[in-house]
PDB file of C-alpha atoms in Angstrom:
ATOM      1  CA  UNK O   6      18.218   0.991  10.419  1.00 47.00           C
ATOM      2  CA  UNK O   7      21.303   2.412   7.933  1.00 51.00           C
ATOM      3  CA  UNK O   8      20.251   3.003   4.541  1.00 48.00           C
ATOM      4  CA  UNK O   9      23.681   3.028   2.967  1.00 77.00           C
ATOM      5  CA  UNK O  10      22.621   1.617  -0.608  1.00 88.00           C
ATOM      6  CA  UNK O  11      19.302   4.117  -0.903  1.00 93.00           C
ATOM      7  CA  UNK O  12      18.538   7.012  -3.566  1.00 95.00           C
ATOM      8  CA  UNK O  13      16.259   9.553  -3.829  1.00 97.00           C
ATOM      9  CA  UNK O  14      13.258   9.971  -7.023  1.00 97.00           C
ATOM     10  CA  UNK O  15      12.028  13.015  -8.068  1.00 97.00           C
ATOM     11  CA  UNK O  16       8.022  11.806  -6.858  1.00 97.00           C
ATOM     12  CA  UNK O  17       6.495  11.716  -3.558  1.00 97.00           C
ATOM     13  CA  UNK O  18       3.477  11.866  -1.973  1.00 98.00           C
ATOM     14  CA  UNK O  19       1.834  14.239  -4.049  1.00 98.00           C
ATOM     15  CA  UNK O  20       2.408  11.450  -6.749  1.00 97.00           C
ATOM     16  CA  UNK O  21       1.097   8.559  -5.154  1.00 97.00           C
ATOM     17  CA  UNK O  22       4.629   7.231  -3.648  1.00 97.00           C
ATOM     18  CA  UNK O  23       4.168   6.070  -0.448  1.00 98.00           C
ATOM     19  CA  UNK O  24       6.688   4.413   2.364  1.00 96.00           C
ATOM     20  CA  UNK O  25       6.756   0.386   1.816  1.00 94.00           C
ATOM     21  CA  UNK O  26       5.942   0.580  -2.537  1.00 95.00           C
ATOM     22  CA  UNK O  27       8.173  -1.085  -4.634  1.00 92.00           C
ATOM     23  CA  UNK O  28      10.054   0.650  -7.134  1.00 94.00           C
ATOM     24  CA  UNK O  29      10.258  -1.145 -10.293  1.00 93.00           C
ATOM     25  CA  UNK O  30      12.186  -0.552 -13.272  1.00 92.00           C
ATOM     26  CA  UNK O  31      11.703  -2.206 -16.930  1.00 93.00           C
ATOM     27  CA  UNK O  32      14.180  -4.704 -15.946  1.00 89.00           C
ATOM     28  CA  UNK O  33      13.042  -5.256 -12.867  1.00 85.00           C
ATOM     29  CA  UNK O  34      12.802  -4.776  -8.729  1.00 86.00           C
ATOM     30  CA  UNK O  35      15.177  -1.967  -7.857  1.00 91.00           C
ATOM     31  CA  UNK O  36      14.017  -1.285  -3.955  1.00 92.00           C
ATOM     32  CA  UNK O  37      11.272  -0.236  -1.922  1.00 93.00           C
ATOM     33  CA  UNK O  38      10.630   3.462  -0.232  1.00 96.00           C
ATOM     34  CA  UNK O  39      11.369   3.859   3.387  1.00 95.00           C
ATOM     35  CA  UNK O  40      10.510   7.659   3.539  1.00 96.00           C
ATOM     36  CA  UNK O  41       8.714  10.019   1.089  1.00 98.00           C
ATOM     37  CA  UNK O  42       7.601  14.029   1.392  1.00 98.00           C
ATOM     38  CA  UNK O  43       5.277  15.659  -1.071  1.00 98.00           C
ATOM     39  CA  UNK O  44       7.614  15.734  -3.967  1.00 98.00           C
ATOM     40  CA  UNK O  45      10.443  13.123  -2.878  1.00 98.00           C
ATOM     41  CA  UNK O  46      11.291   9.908  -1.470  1.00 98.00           C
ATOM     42  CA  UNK O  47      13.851   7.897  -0.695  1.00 97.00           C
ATOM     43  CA  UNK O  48      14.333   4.336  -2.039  1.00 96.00           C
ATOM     44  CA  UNK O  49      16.045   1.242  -0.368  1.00 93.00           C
ATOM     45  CA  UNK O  50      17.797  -0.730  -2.872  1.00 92.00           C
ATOM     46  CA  UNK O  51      16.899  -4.494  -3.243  1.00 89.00           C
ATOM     47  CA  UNK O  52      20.895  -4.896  -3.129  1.00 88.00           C
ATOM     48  CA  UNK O  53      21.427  -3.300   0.488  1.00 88.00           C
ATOM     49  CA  UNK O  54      21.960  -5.933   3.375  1.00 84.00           C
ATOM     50  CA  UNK O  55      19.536  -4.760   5.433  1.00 86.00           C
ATOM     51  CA  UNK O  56      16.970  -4.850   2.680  1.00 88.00           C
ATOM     52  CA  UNK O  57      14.156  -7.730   2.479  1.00 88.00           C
ATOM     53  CA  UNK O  58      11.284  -8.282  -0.065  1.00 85.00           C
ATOM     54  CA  UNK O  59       8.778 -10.765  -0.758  1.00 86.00           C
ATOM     55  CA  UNK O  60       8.826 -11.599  -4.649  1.00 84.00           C
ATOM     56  CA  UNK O  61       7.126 -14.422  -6.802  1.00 83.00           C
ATOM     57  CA  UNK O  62       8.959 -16.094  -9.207  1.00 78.00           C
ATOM     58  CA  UNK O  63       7.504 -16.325 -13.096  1.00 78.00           C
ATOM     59  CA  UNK O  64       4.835 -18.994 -13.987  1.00 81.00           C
ATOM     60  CA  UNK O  65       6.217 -21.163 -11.078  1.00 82.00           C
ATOM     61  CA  UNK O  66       4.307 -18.577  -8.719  1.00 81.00           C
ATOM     62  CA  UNK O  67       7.136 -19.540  -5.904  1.00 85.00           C
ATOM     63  CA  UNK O  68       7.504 -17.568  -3.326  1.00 89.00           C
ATOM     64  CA  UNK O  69      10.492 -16.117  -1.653  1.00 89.00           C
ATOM     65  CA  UNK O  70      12.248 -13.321   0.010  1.00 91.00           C
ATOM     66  CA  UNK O  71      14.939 -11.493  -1.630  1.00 86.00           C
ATOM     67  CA  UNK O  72      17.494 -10.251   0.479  1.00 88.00           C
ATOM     68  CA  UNK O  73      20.258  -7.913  -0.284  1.00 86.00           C
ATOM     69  CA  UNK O  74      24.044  -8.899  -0.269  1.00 82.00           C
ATOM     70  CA  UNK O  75      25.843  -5.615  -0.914  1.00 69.00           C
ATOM     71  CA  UNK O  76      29.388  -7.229  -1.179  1.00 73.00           C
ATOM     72  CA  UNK O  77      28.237  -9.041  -4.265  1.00 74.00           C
ATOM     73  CA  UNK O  78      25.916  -6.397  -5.176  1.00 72.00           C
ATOM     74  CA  UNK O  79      24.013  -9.745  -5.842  1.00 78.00           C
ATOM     75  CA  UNK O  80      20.775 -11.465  -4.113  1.00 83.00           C
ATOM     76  CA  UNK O  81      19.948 -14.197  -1.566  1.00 86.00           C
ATOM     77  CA  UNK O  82      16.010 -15.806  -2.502  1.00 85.00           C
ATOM     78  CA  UNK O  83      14.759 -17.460   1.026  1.00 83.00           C
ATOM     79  CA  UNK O  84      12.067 -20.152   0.175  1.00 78.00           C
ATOM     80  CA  UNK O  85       8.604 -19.233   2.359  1.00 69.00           C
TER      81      UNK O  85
END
């Protein structure tokens, strides 16, 4: 599939990254790796329409899907 919203991080296999991990920042979910080498990968952002990740929300413990909506640059949540 495309992978128009995607960057790439300086760590890669050699690191511990591995295709399918989520990369988190402080504030939060920013995508999951499709592809990584020994010293790179490349990172689907959570904001890309073809992106899709399964997330729990707070204390609640609900469970959804996030999905991308790269007009908005915002998210969908499905309800499993």
């Amino acid at each position: 599939g495309s992978a128009e919203q995607s960057l790439w991080i300086d760590a890669g296999t050699d690191q511990g990254v591995a295709p399918d991990m989520a990369l988190m920042a402080p504030e939060g979910l920013v995508g999951r790796v499709i592809e990584a080498s020994a010293d790179r990968a490349r990172v689907l952002l959570i904001t890309d329409a073809l992106s899709r990740m399964p997330v729990q929300m707070g204390q609640s413990r609900f469970h959804a899907v996030a999905t991308g909506m790269e007009s908005s640059g915002l998210l969908g949540l499905r309800h499993l």
